[in-house]
């Protein structure tokens, strides 16, 4: 049996074969929903509203971060450097954000106009609004910047609001964003996908789904109902890697899919049987709460089981 890619991947699987990456259910866990109930919405790490605030003092320091000079967190930079040179991983990068300060951009948004005696229209009232992005797959993403300079280069008119990354993650969830995009437009752009975003918002340790033993157990348990599945392998998906501005491939920080599920099937199955099997597995996984919380999106590869 030739291997067929249910979702296009890097091994030459044709994109014409049916099936796409599977988004996991997006309902919020109760503990996140409870945290959001007291979080208010777009506020800073001290719980103060962002709207209408003066964000930089006369000394150039950032309010609420008294000794902040606006440069990137050293721990984050070290984690990204290790990822790039092959001595680190993306889990370490996200772990470094647990204590890191980031900058969230907000921009003036016209709320009301007025017309003067001369007939000219002027701004009467303007609100400050969070900036949101649309990812290539249509999902909402919140941009965040590790340094004030990176934010200014991306949007010179945006105001930098200093918050802890965990607080930014919680605000992203409250805005129904599924991705946190760090330093868009910079040399290294790192995407925190939904499971990592939720873990950061809860200040919990994030484990990539392709290394998560409980995720593996959930997938195997569902596959046990299908005798034609002889074995299963979990690997990083094609969307884990990302490309830096200078063309370097970095093994982490991509937007997904982050999990590749390899199904080793018995020989002799026709196309209809394969499609029914895959559809049944997808339905089972989508109903599992743990799978929904810890898996952002997947791609499925089919292989012939070794006899």
PDB file of C-alpha atoms in Angstrom:
ATOM      1  CA  UNK A   1       0.000   0.000   0.000  1.00  0.00           C
ATOM      2  CA  UNK A   2       1.426   3.342  -0.986  1.00  0.00           C
ATOM      3  CA  UNK A   3       1.452   5.980   1.687  1.00  0.00           C
ATOM      4  CA  UNK A   4      -1.151   8.679   1.177  1.00  0.00           C
ATOM      5  CA  UNK A   5      -1.065  12.048   2.882  1.00  0.00           C
ATOM      6  CA  UNK A   6      -4.359  12.965   4.430  1.00  0.00           C
ATOM      7  CA  UNK A   7      -2.899  16.430   4.779  1.00  0.00           C
ATOM      8  CA  UNK A   8      -0.092  17.726   2.550  1.00  0.00           C
ATOM      9  CA  UNK A   9       3.287  17.314   4.189  1.00  0.00           C
ATOM     10  CA  UNK A  10       6.975  17.347   3.479  1.00  0.00           C
ATOM     11  CA  UNK A  11       7.306  13.781   2.218  1.00  0.00           C
ATOM     12  CA  UNK A  12       5.736  14.415  -1.153  1.00  0.00           C
ATOM     13  CA  UNK A  13       2.201  13.420  -0.193  1.00  0.00           C
ATOM     14  CA  UNK A  14      -0.184  14.876  -2.768  1.00  0.00           C
ATOM     15  CA  UNK A  15      -2.350  17.759  -1.709  1.00  0.00           C
ATOM     16  CA  UNK A  16      -5.206  16.339  -3.752  1.00  0.00           C
ATOM     17  CA  UNK A  17      -5.905  13.551  -1.270  1.00  0.00           C
ATOM     18  CA  UNK A  18      -8.907  14.413   0.864  1.00  0.00           C
ATOM     19  CA  UNK A  19      -8.487  15.617   4.397  1.00  0.00           C
ATOM     20  CA  UNK A  20      -6.958  18.683   5.956  1.00  0.00           C
ATOM     21  CA  UNK A  21      -5.321  19.566   9.212  1.00  0.00           C
ATOM     22  CA  UNK A  22      -7.729  19.014  12.074  1.00  0.00           C
ATOM     23  CA  UNK A  23      -8.403  21.928  14.380  1.00  0.00           C
ATOM     24  CA  UNK A  24      -8.986  20.830  17.945  1.00  0.00           C
ATOM     25  CA  UNK A  25     -12.154  22.001  19.735  1.00  0.00           C
ATOM     26  CA  UNK A  26     -11.784  25.580  20.906  1.00  0.00           C
ATOM     27  CA  UNK A  27     -13.949  25.766  24.016  1.00  0.00           C
ATOM     28  CA  UNK A  28     -12.179  27.356  26.974  1.00  0.00           C
ATOM     29  CA  UNK A  29     -11.289  25.204  29.969  1.00  0.00           C
ATOM     30  CA  UNK A  30     -13.215  26.224  33.070  1.00  0.00           C
ATOM     31  CA  UNK A  31     -10.156  27.496  34.917  1.00  0.00           C
ATOM     32  CA  UNK A  32      -9.301  29.862  32.074  1.00  0.00           C
ATOM     33  CA  UNK A  33     -12.889  31.061  31.824  1.00  0.00           C
ATOM     34  CA  UNK A  34     -12.881  31.719  35.571  1.00  0.00           C
ATOM     35  CA  UNK A  35      -9.637  33.675  35.308  1.00  0.00           C
ATOM     36  CA  UNK A  36     -11.046  35.747  32.478  1.00  0.00           C
ATOM     37  CA  UNK A  37     -14.102  36.609  34.561  1.00  0.00           C
ATOM     38  CA  UNK A  38     -11.826  38.576  36.860  1.00  0.00           C
ATOM     39  CA  UNK A  39      -9.343  39.699  34.254  1.00  0.00           C
ATOM     40  CA  UNK A  40     -11.488  42.440  32.809  1.00  0.00           C
ATOM     41  CA  UNK A  41     -10.232  42.402  29.219  1.00  0.00           C
ATOM     42  CA  UNK A  42      -7.353  44.382  27.825  1.00  0.00           C
ATOM     43  CA  UNK A  43      -5.545  45.486  30.975  1.00  0.00           C
ATOM     44  CA  UNK A  44      -1.937  45.596  32.030  1.00  0.00           C
ATOM     45  CA  UNK A  45      -0.137  43.274  34.415  1.00  0.00           C
ATOM     46  CA  UNK A  46      -1.334  45.328  37.379  1.00  0.00           C
ATOM     47  CA  UNK A  47      -4.960  45.114  36.270  1.00  0.00           C
ATOM     48  CA  UNK A  48      -5.112  48.763  35.194  1.00  0.00           C
ATOM     49  CA  UNK A  49      -6.969  49.729  31.987  1.00  0.00           C
ATOM     50  CA  UNK A  50      -4.747  50.340  28.985  1.00  0.00           C
ATOM     51  CA  UNK A  51      -7.097  52.857  27.387  1.00  0.00           C
ATOM     52  CA  UNK A  52      -6.008  56.471  27.433  1.00  0.00           C
ATOM     53  CA  UNK A  53      -2.845  56.007  29.455  1.00  0.00           C
ATOM     54  CA  UNK A  54       0.465  57.771  29.059  1.00  0.00           C
ATOM     55  CA  UNK A  55       2.830  54.892  28.694  1.00  0.00           C
ATOM     56  CA  UNK A  56       6.317  56.326  28.903  1.00  0.00           C
ATOM     57  CA  UNK A  57       7.657  58.659  31.557  1.00  0.00           C
ATOM     58  CA  UNK A  58       9.989  61.579  31.093  1.00  0.00           C
ATOM     59  CA  UNK A  59      12.922  59.338  31.884  1.00  0.00           C
ATOM     60  CA  UNK A  60      12.051  56.927  29.097  1.00  0.00           C
ATOM     61  CA  UNK A  61      11.091  54.163  31.512  1.00  0.00           C
ATOM     62  CA  UNK A  62       7.877  52.193  31.090  1.00  0.00           C
ATOM     63  CA  UNK A  63       5.184  52.554  33.752  1.00  0.00           C
ATOM     64  CA  UNK A  64       4.691  49.508  36.014  1.00  0.00           C
ATOM     65  CA  UNK A  65       8.183  48.285  35.058  1.00  0.00           C
ATOM     66  CA  UNK A  66      10.307  50.822  36.860  1.00  0.00           C
ATOM     67  CA  UNK A  67      13.727  49.676  35.685  1.00  0.00           C
ATOM     68  CA  UNK A  68      12.632  48.650  32.200  1.00  0.00           C
ATOM     69  CA  UNK A  69      14.842  50.017  29.425  1.00  0.00           C
ATOM     70  CA  UNK A  70      12.657  48.537  26.667  1.00  0.00           C
ATOM     71  CA  UNK A  71      15.079  45.844  25.526  1.00  0.00           C
ATOM     72  CA  UNK A  72      14.170  42.203  25.012  1.00  0.00           C
ATOM     73  CA  UNK A  73      14.157  39.804  27.949  1.00  0.00           C
ATOM     74  CA  UNK A  74      17.548  38.099  28.260  1.00  0.00           C
ATOM     75  CA  UNK A  75      16.002  34.722  29.056  1.00  0.00           C
ATOM     76  CA  UNK A  76      13.850  34.818  25.928  1.00  0.00           C
ATOM     77  CA  UNK A  77      16.783  35.822  23.736  1.00  0.00           C
ATOM     78  CA  UNK A  78      18.876  32.969  25.155  1.00  0.00           C
ATOM     79  CA  UNK A  79      16.081  30.450  24.549  1.00  0.00           C
ATOM     80  CA  UNK A  80      15.603  31.575  20.945  1.00  0.00           C
ATOM     81  CA  UNK A  81      19.359  31.472  20.354  1.00  0.00           C
ATOM     82  CA  UNK A  82      19.485  27.891  21.666  1.00  0.00           C
ATOM     83  CA  UNK A  83      16.576  26.928  19.418  1.00  0.00           C
ATOM     84  CA  UNK A  84      18.333  28.349  16.390  1.00  0.00           C
ATOM     85  CA  UNK A  85      21.639  26.582  17.069  1.00  0.00           C
ATOM     86  CA  UNK A  86      20.020  23.245  17.819  1.00  0.00           C
ATOM     87  CA  UNK A  87      20.629  23.065  21.566  1.00  0.00           C
ATOM     88  CA  UNK A  88      17.136  24.150  22.650  1.00  0.00           C
ATOM     89  CA  UNK A  89      13.496  23.565  21.789  1.00  0.00           C
ATOM     90  CA  UNK A  90      10.310  25.546  21.429  1.00  0.00           C
ATOM     91  CA  UNK A  91       9.027  24.426  24.833  1.00  0.00           C
ATOM     92  CA  UNK A  92      12.008  26.198  26.414  1.00  0.00           C
ATOM     93  CA  UNK A  93      11.205  29.352  24.459  1.00  0.00           C
ATOM     94  CA  UNK A  94       7.634  29.391  25.775  1.00  0.00           C
ATOM     95  CA  UNK A  95       8.860  28.586  29.285  1.00  0.00           C
ATOM     96  CA  UNK A  96      11.113  31.645  29.106  1.00  0.00           C
ATOM     97  CA  UNK A  97       8.034  33.799  28.542  1.00  0.00           C
ATOM     98  CA  UNK A  98       6.621  32.865  31.955  1.00  0.00           C
ATOM     99  CA  UNK A  99       8.622  35.665  33.576  1.00  0.00           C
ATOM    100  CA  UNK A 100       9.248  37.873  30.539  1.00  0.00           C
ATOM    101  CA  UNK A 101       7.875  41.328  29.874  1.00  0.00           C
ATOM    102  CA  UNK A 102       6.480  42.018  26.424  1.00  0.00           C
ATOM    103  CA  UNK A 103       4.932  45.045  24.747  1.00  0.00           C
ATOM    104  CA  UNK A 104       1.390  44.987  23.404  1.00  0.00           C
ATOM    105  CA  UNK A 105       0.631  47.571  20.686  1.00  0.00           C
ATOM    106  CA  UNK A 106      -2.442  49.750  20.980  1.00  0.00           C
ATOM    107  CA  UNK A 107      -3.523  52.364  18.477  1.00  0.00           C
ATOM    108  CA  UNK A 108      -5.905  55.300  18.431  1.00  0.00           C
ATOM    109  CA  UNK A 109      -9.275  54.449  16.923  1.00  0.00           C
ATOM    110  CA  UNK A 110     -11.713  57.193  16.000  1.00  0.00           C
ATOM    111  CA  UNK A 111     -14.877  56.879  18.074  1.00  0.00           C
ATOM    112  CA  UNK A 112     -16.656  60.131  17.165  1.00  0.00           C
ATOM    113  CA  UNK A 113     -16.277  62.957  14.644  1.00  0.00           C
ATOM    114  CA  UNK A 114     -17.544  66.521  14.769  1.00  0.00           C
ATOM    115  CA  UNK A 115     -18.089  69.132  12.078  1.00  0.00           C
ATOM    116  CA  UNK A 116     -16.977  72.695  12.756  1.00  0.00           C
ATOM    117  CA  UNK A 117     -18.539  75.947  11.566  1.00  0.00           C
ATOM    118  CA  UNK A 118     -16.208  75.921   8.604  1.00  0.00           C
ATOM    119  CA  UNK A 119     -17.533  72.536   7.495  1.00  0.00           C
ATOM    120  CA  UNK A 120     -14.298  70.737   8.311  1.00  0.00           C
ATOM    121  CA  UNK A 121     -14.549  67.400  10.084  1.00  0.00           C
ATOM    122  CA  UNK A 122     -12.317  66.864  13.093  1.00  0.00           C
ATOM    123  CA  UNK A 123     -11.801  64.109  15.616  1.00  0.00           C
ATOM    124  CA  UNK A 124     -13.982  64.635  18.643  1.00  0.00           C
ATOM    125  CA  UNK A 125     -13.168  61.453  20.530  1.00  0.00           C
ATOM    126  CA  UNK A 126     -10.714  58.626  19.993  1.00  0.00           C
ATOM    127  CA  UNK A 127     -10.417  55.324  21.832  1.00  0.00           C
ATOM    128  CA  UNK A 128      -7.358  53.158  22.232  1.00  0.00           C
ATOM    129  CA  UNK A 129      -7.726  49.725  20.703  1.00  0.00           C
ATOM    130  CA  UNK A 130      -5.744  46.517  20.781  1.00  0.00           C
ATOM    131  CA  UNK A 131      -4.182  45.504  17.493  1.00  0.00           C
ATOM    132  CA  UNK A 132      -5.275  42.113  16.210  1.00  0.00           C
ATOM    133  CA  UNK A 133      -3.969  40.186  13.205  1.00  0.00           C
ATOM    134  CA  UNK A 134      -5.476  37.572  10.910  1.00  0.00           C
ATOM    135  CA  UNK A 135      -3.339  34.473  10.429  1.00  0.00           C
ATOM    136  CA  UNK A 136      -3.065  32.765   7.050  1.00  0.00           C
ATOM    137  CA  UNK A 137      -5.577  30.127   8.161  1.00  0.00           C
ATOM    138  CA  UNK A 138      -8.093  32.775   9.216  1.00  0.00           C
ATOM    139  CA  UNK A 139      -7.515  32.586  12.949  1.00  0.00           C
ATOM    140  CA  UNK A 140      -7.178  35.671  15.123  1.00  0.00           C
ATOM    141  CA  UNK A 141      -3.687  36.424  16.399  1.00  0.00           C
ATOM    142  CA  UNK A 142      -2.461  38.957  18.941  1.00  0.00           C
ATOM    143  CA  UNK A 143       0.915  40.578  18.195  1.00  0.00           C
ATOM    144  CA  UNK A 144       3.357  41.123  21.035  1.00  0.00           C
ATOM    145  CA  UNK A 145       6.883  42.457  20.969  1.00  0.00           C
ATOM    146  CA  UNK A 146       9.874  41.572  23.095  1.00  0.00           C
ATOM    147  CA  UNK A 147      11.362  45.051  22.756  1.00  0.00           C
ATOM    148  CA  UNK A 148      10.051  48.580  22.332  1.00  0.00           C
ATOM    149  CA  UNK A 149      12.287  49.007  19.288  1.00  0.00           C
ATOM    150  CA  UNK A 150      10.755  45.981  17.538  1.00  0.00           C
ATOM    151  CA  UNK A 151       7.264  47.370  18.092  1.00  0.00           C
ATOM    152  CA  UNK A 152       8.244  50.834  16.859  1.00  0.00           C
ATOM    153  CA  UNK A 153       9.758  49.349  13.699  1.00  0.00           C
ATOM    154  CA  UNK A 154       6.564  47.387  13.044  1.00  0.00           C
ATOM    155  CA  UNK A 155       4.100  50.237  13.708  1.00  0.00           C
ATOM    156  CA  UNK A 156       5.634  53.622  14.561  1.00  0.00           C
ATOM    157  CA  UNK A 157       2.299  55.076  15.684  1.00  0.00           C
ATOM    158  CA  UNK A 158       1.390  52.244  18.065  1.00  0.00           C
ATOM    159  CA  UNK A 159       1.816  52.791  21.798  1.00  0.00           C
ATOM    160  CA  UNK A 160       3.770  50.108  23.654  1.00  0.00           C
ATOM    161  CA  UNK A 161       2.025  48.753  26.737  1.00  0.00           C
ATOM    162  CA  UNK A 162       4.354  46.783  28.976  1.00  0.00           C
ATOM    163  CA  UNK A 163       2.826  43.591  30.416  1.00  0.00           C
ATOM    164  CA  UNK A 164       4.047  40.221  31.530  1.00  0.00           C
ATOM    165  CA  UNK A 165       3.695  37.688  28.740  1.00  0.00           C
ATOM    166  CA  UNK A 166       1.347  35.553  30.841  1.00  0.00           C
ATOM    167  CA  UNK A 167      -0.976  38.517  31.200  1.00  0.00           C
ATOM    168  CA  UNK A 168      -0.763  39.181  27.466  1.00  0.00           C
ATOM    169  CA  UNK A 169      -1.691  35.548  26.851  1.00  0.00           C
ATOM    170  CA  UNK A 170      -4.732  35.858  29.108  1.00  0.00           C
ATOM    171  CA  UNK A 171      -5.821  39.007  27.271  1.00  0.00           C
ATOM    172  CA  UNK A 172      -5.320  37.218  23.936  1.00  0.00           C
ATOM    173  CA  UNK A 173      -7.612  34.417  25.098  1.00  0.00           C
ATOM    174  CA  UNK A 174     -10.198  36.950  26.261  1.00  0.00           C
ATOM    175  CA  UNK A 175     -10.117  38.467  22.763  1.00  0.00           C
ATOM    176  CA  UNK A 176     -10.661  34.960  21.304  1.00  0.00           C
ATOM    177  CA  UNK A 177      -7.226  34.971  19.704  1.00  0.00           C
ATOM    178  CA  UNK A 178      -5.727  31.533  19.181  1.00  0.00           C
ATOM    179  CA  UNK A 179      -2.191  32.648  18.423  1.00  0.00           C
ATOM    180  CA  UNK A 180       0.276  34.984  20.102  1.00  0.00           C
ATOM    181  CA  UNK A 181       2.749  36.272  17.497  1.00  0.00           C
ATOM    182  CA  UNK A 182       6.003  37.525  18.959  1.00  0.00           C
ATOM    183  CA  UNK A 183       7.930  40.178  17.028  1.00  0.00           C
ATOM    184  CA  UNK A 184       6.126  40.090  13.667  1.00  0.00           C
ATOM    185  CA  UNK A 185       8.256  41.707  10.985  1.00  0.00           C
ATOM    186  CA  UNK A 186      11.467  41.151  12.925  1.00  0.00           C
ATOM    187  CA  UNK A 187      14.373  38.847  12.173  1.00  0.00           C
ATOM    188  CA  UNK A 188      12.807  36.117  14.307  1.00  0.00           C
ATOM    189  CA  UNK A 189       9.025  35.843  14.556  1.00  0.00           C
ATOM    190  CA  UNK A 190       7.859  33.209  17.024  1.00  0.00           C
ATOM    191  CA  UNK A 191       4.248  31.996  17.113  1.00  0.00           C
ATOM    192  CA  UNK A 192       2.782  30.632  20.341  1.00  0.00           C
ATOM    193  CA  UNK A 193      -0.014  28.302  19.238  1.00  0.00           C
ATOM    194  CA  UNK A 194      -3.278  27.840  21.130  1.00  0.00           C
ATOM    195  CA  UNK A 195      -2.220  25.086  23.599  1.00  0.00           C
ATOM    196  CA  UNK A 196       0.948  26.985  24.471  1.00  0.00           C
ATOM    197  CA  UNK A 197      -1.059  30.194  24.726  1.00  0.00           C
ATOM    198  CA  UNK A 198      -3.513  28.594  27.154  1.00  0.00           C
ATOM    199  CA  UNK A 199      -0.675  27.115  29.221  1.00  0.00           C
ATOM    200  CA  UNK A 200       1.058  30.492  29.391  1.00  0.00           C
ATOM    201  CA  UNK A 201      -2.190  32.186  30.424  1.00  0.00           C
ATOM    202  CA  UNK A 202      -2.547  29.659  33.255  1.00  0.00           C
ATOM    203  CA  UNK A 203       1.157  29.946  34.110  1.00  0.00           C
ATOM    204  CA  UNK A 204       1.563  26.225  33.575  1.00  0.00           C
ATOM    205  CA  UNK A 205       4.322  24.278  31.842  1.00  0.00           C
ATOM    206  CA  UNK A 206       3.598  23.570  28.190  1.00  0.00           C
ATOM    207  CA  UNK A 207       4.583  20.268  26.605  1.00  0.00           C
ATOM    208  CA  UNK A 208       4.393  19.977  22.790  1.00  0.00           C
ATOM    209  CA  UNK A 209       1.689  17.546  21.747  1.00  0.00           C
ATOM    210  CA  UNK A 210       4.185  15.421  19.822  1.00  0.00           C
ATOM    211  CA  UNK A 211       6.080  14.814  23.098  1.00  0.00           C
ATOM    212  CA  UNK A 212       3.035  14.549  25.366  1.00  0.00           C
ATOM    213  CA  UNK A 213       2.566  11.039  26.737  1.00  0.00           C
ATOM    214  CA  UNK A 214      -1.063  11.675  27.651  1.00  0.00           C
ATOM    215  CA  UNK A 215      -1.848  12.874  24.139  1.00  0.00           C
ATOM    216  CA  UNK A 216      -0.155   9.745  22.769  1.00  0.00           C
ATOM    217  CA  UNK A 217      -2.274   7.604  25.090  1.00  0.00           C
ATOM    218  CA  UNK A 218      -5.475   9.331  23.983  1.00  0.00           C
ATOM    219  CA  UNK A 219      -4.636   8.815  20.314  1.00  0.00           C
ATOM    220  CA  UNK A 220      -3.708   5.166  20.870  1.00  0.00           C
ATOM    221  CA  UNK A 221      -6.871   4.491  22.882  1.00  0.00           C
ATOM    222  CA  UNK A 222      -9.046   5.752  20.052  1.00  0.00           C
ATOM    223  CA  UNK A 223      -7.042   3.780  17.471  1.00  0.00           C
ATOM    224  CA  UNK A 224      -7.536   0.567  19.438  1.00  0.00           C
ATOM    225  CA  UNK A 225     -11.117   0.482  18.138  1.00  0.00           C
ATOM    226  CA  UNK A 226      -9.771   0.097  14.600  1.00  0.00           C
ATOM    227  CA  UNK A 227      -7.996  -3.254  14.126  1.00  0.00           C
ATOM    228  CA  UNK A 228      -6.564  -2.124  10.790  1.00  0.00           C
ATOM    229  CA  UNK A 229      -4.306   0.313  12.659  1.00  0.00           C
ATOM    230  CA  UNK A 230      -1.249  -1.753  13.571  1.00  0.00           C
ATOM    231  CA  UNK A 231       0.927   1.017  14.984  1.00  0.00           C
ATOM    232  CA  UNK A 232       1.032   4.783  15.533  1.00  0.00           C
ATOM    233  CA  UNK A 233       3.838   7.329  15.491  1.00  0.00           C
ATOM    234  CA  UNK A 234       3.806  10.944  16.689  1.00  0.00           C
ATOM    235  CA  UNK A 235       6.173  13.476  15.153  1.00  0.00           C
ATOM    236  CA  UNK A 236       6.461  17.260  14.928  1.00  0.00           C
ATOM    237  CA  UNK A 237       4.175  18.521  12.177  1.00  0.00           C
ATOM    238  CA  UNK A 238       5.278  20.432   9.120  1.00  0.00           C
ATOM    239  CA  UNK A 239       4.081  23.682  10.698  1.00  0.00           C
ATOM    240  CA  UNK A 240       6.381  23.551  13.728  1.00  0.00           C
ATOM    241  CA  UNK A 241       9.353  25.006  11.885  1.00  0.00           C
ATOM    242  CA  UNK A 242       9.483  28.633  10.815  1.00  0.00           C
ATOM    243  CA  UNK A 243      11.784  30.733   8.654  1.00  0.00           C
ATOM    244  CA  UNK A 244      13.717  33.736   9.898  1.00  0.00           C
ATOM    245  CA  UNK A 245      13.982  36.962   7.922  1.00  0.00           C
ATOM    246  CA  UNK A 246      17.348  35.881   6.499  1.00  0.00           C
ATOM    247  CA  UNK A 247      15.975  32.549   5.253  1.00  0.00           C
ATOM    248  CA  UNK A 248      17.231  30.363   8.094  1.00  0.00           C
ATOM    249  CA  UNK A 249      14.937  27.483   9.094  1.00  0.00           C
ATOM    250  CA  UNK A 250      14.230  27.435  12.804  1.00  0.00           C
ATOM    251  CA  UNK A 251      12.799  24.208  14.345  1.00  0.00           C
ATOM    252  CA  UNK A 252      10.028  25.899  16.276  1.00  0.00           C
ATOM    253  CA  UNK A 253       7.787  28.927  16.384  1.00  0.00           C
ATOM    254  CA  UNK A 254       5.687  28.048  13.339  1.00  0.00           C
ATOM    255  CA  UNK A 255       1.920  28.505  13.212  1.00  0.00           C
ATOM    256  CA  UNK A 256       1.075  24.804  12.789  1.00  0.00           C
ATOM    257  CA  UNK A 257       0.035  22.092  12.215  1.00  0.00           C
ATOM    258  CA  UNK A 258       2.295  21.055  15.049  1.00  0.00           C
ATOM    259  CA  UNK A 259       1.434  17.368  15.338  1.00  0.00           C
ATOM    260  CA  UNK A 260       1.930  14.686  12.712  1.00  0.00           C
ATOM    261  CA  UNK A 261       0.139  11.401  13.395  1.00  0.00           C
ATOM    262  CA  UNK A 262       1.547   8.485  11.411  1.00  0.00           C
ATOM    263  CA  UNK A 263      -0.878   5.574  11.058  1.00  0.00           C
ATOM    264  CA  UNK A 264       0.630   2.212  10.112  1.00  0.00           C
ATOM    265  CA  UNK A 265      -2.200   0.278   8.470  1.00  0.00           C
ATOM    266  CA  UNK A 266      -2.634  -3.323   7.461  1.00  0.00           C
ATOM    267  CA  UNK A 267      -2.335  -4.013   3.766  1.00  0.00           C
ATOM    268  CA  UNK A 268      -5.305  -4.517   1.489  1.00  0.00           C
ATOM    269  CA  UNK A 269      -7.541  -1.617   2.547  1.00  0.00           C
ATOM    270  CA  UNK A 270      -9.351   0.138  -0.290  1.00  0.00           C
ATOM    271  CA  UNK A 271      -9.773   3.903  -0.475  1.00  0.00           C
ATOM    272  CA  UNK A 272     -13.255   3.874   1.057  1.00  0.00           C
ATOM    273  CA  UNK A 273     -12.094   1.808   4.034  1.00  0.00           C
ATOM    274  CA  UNK A 274      -9.172   4.167   4.625  1.00  0.00           C
ATOM    275  CA  UNK A 275     -11.409   7.224   4.484  1.00  0.00           C
ATOM    276  CA  UNK A 276     -13.903   5.676   6.931  1.00  0.00           C
ATOM    277  CA  UNK A 277     -11.093   4.761   9.326  1.00  0.00           C
ATOM    278  CA  UNK A 278      -9.586   8.230   9.289  1.00  0.00           C
ATOM    279  CA  UNK A 279     -12.983   9.894   9.678  1.00  0.00           C
ATOM    280  CA  UNK A 280     -13.756   7.670  12.649  1.00  0.00           C
ATOM    281  CA  UNK A 281     -10.463   8.527  14.340  1.00  0.00           C
ATOM    282  CA  UNK A 282     -10.958  12.240  13.721  1.00  0.00           C
ATOM    283  CA  UNK A 283     -14.431  12.104  15.261  1.00  0.00           C
ATOM    284  CA  UNK A 284     -13.130  10.246  18.321  1.00  0.00           C
ATOM    285  CA  UNK A 285     -10.234  12.652  18.867  1.00  0.00           C
ATOM    286  CA  UNK A 286     -12.447  15.722  18.450  1.00  0.00           C
ATOM    287  CA  UNK A 287     -14.700  14.535  21.287  1.00  0.00           C
ATOM    288  CA  UNK A 288     -11.815  14.127  23.718  1.00  0.00           C
ATOM    289  CA  UNK A 289     -11.356  17.097  26.086  1.00  0.00           C
ATOM    290  CA  UNK A 290      -7.646  16.511  26.724  1.00  0.00           C
ATOM    291  CA  UNK A 291      -6.964  16.249  22.995  1.00  0.00           C
ATOM    292  CA  UNK A 292      -8.880  19.459  22.407  1.00  0.00           C
ATOM    293  CA  UNK A 293      -6.877  21.379  24.996  1.00  0.00           C
ATOM    294  CA  UNK A 294      -3.421  20.124  24.071  1.00  0.00           C
ATOM    295  CA  UNK A 295      -3.501  19.708  20.284  1.00  0.00           C
ATOM    296  CA  UNK A 296      -3.730  22.753  18.058  1.00  0.00           C
ATOM    297  CA  UNK A 297      -3.917  21.080  14.654  1.00  0.00           C
ATOM    298  CA  UNK A 298      -2.670  17.871  13.110  1.00  0.00           C
ATOM    299  CA  UNK A 299      -1.719  16.246   9.856  1.00  0.00           C
ATOM    300  CA  UNK A 300      -2.169  12.526   9.242  1.00  0.00           C
ATOM    301  CA  UNK A 301       0.205  10.312   7.273  1.00  0.00           C
ATOM    302  CA  UNK A 302      -0.551   6.751   6.230  1.00  0.00           C
ATOM    303  CA  UNK A 303       2.054   4.037   6.031  1.00  0.00           C
ATOM    304  CA  UNK A 304       1.965   0.331   5.319  1.00  0.00           C
ATOM    305  CA  UNK A 305       2.541  -1.697   8.450  1.00  0.00           C
ATOM    306  CA  UNK A 306       5.668  -3.840   8.368  1.00  0.00           C
ATOM    307  CA  UNK A 307       4.651  -7.470   8.243  1.00  0.00           C
TER     308      UNK A 307
END
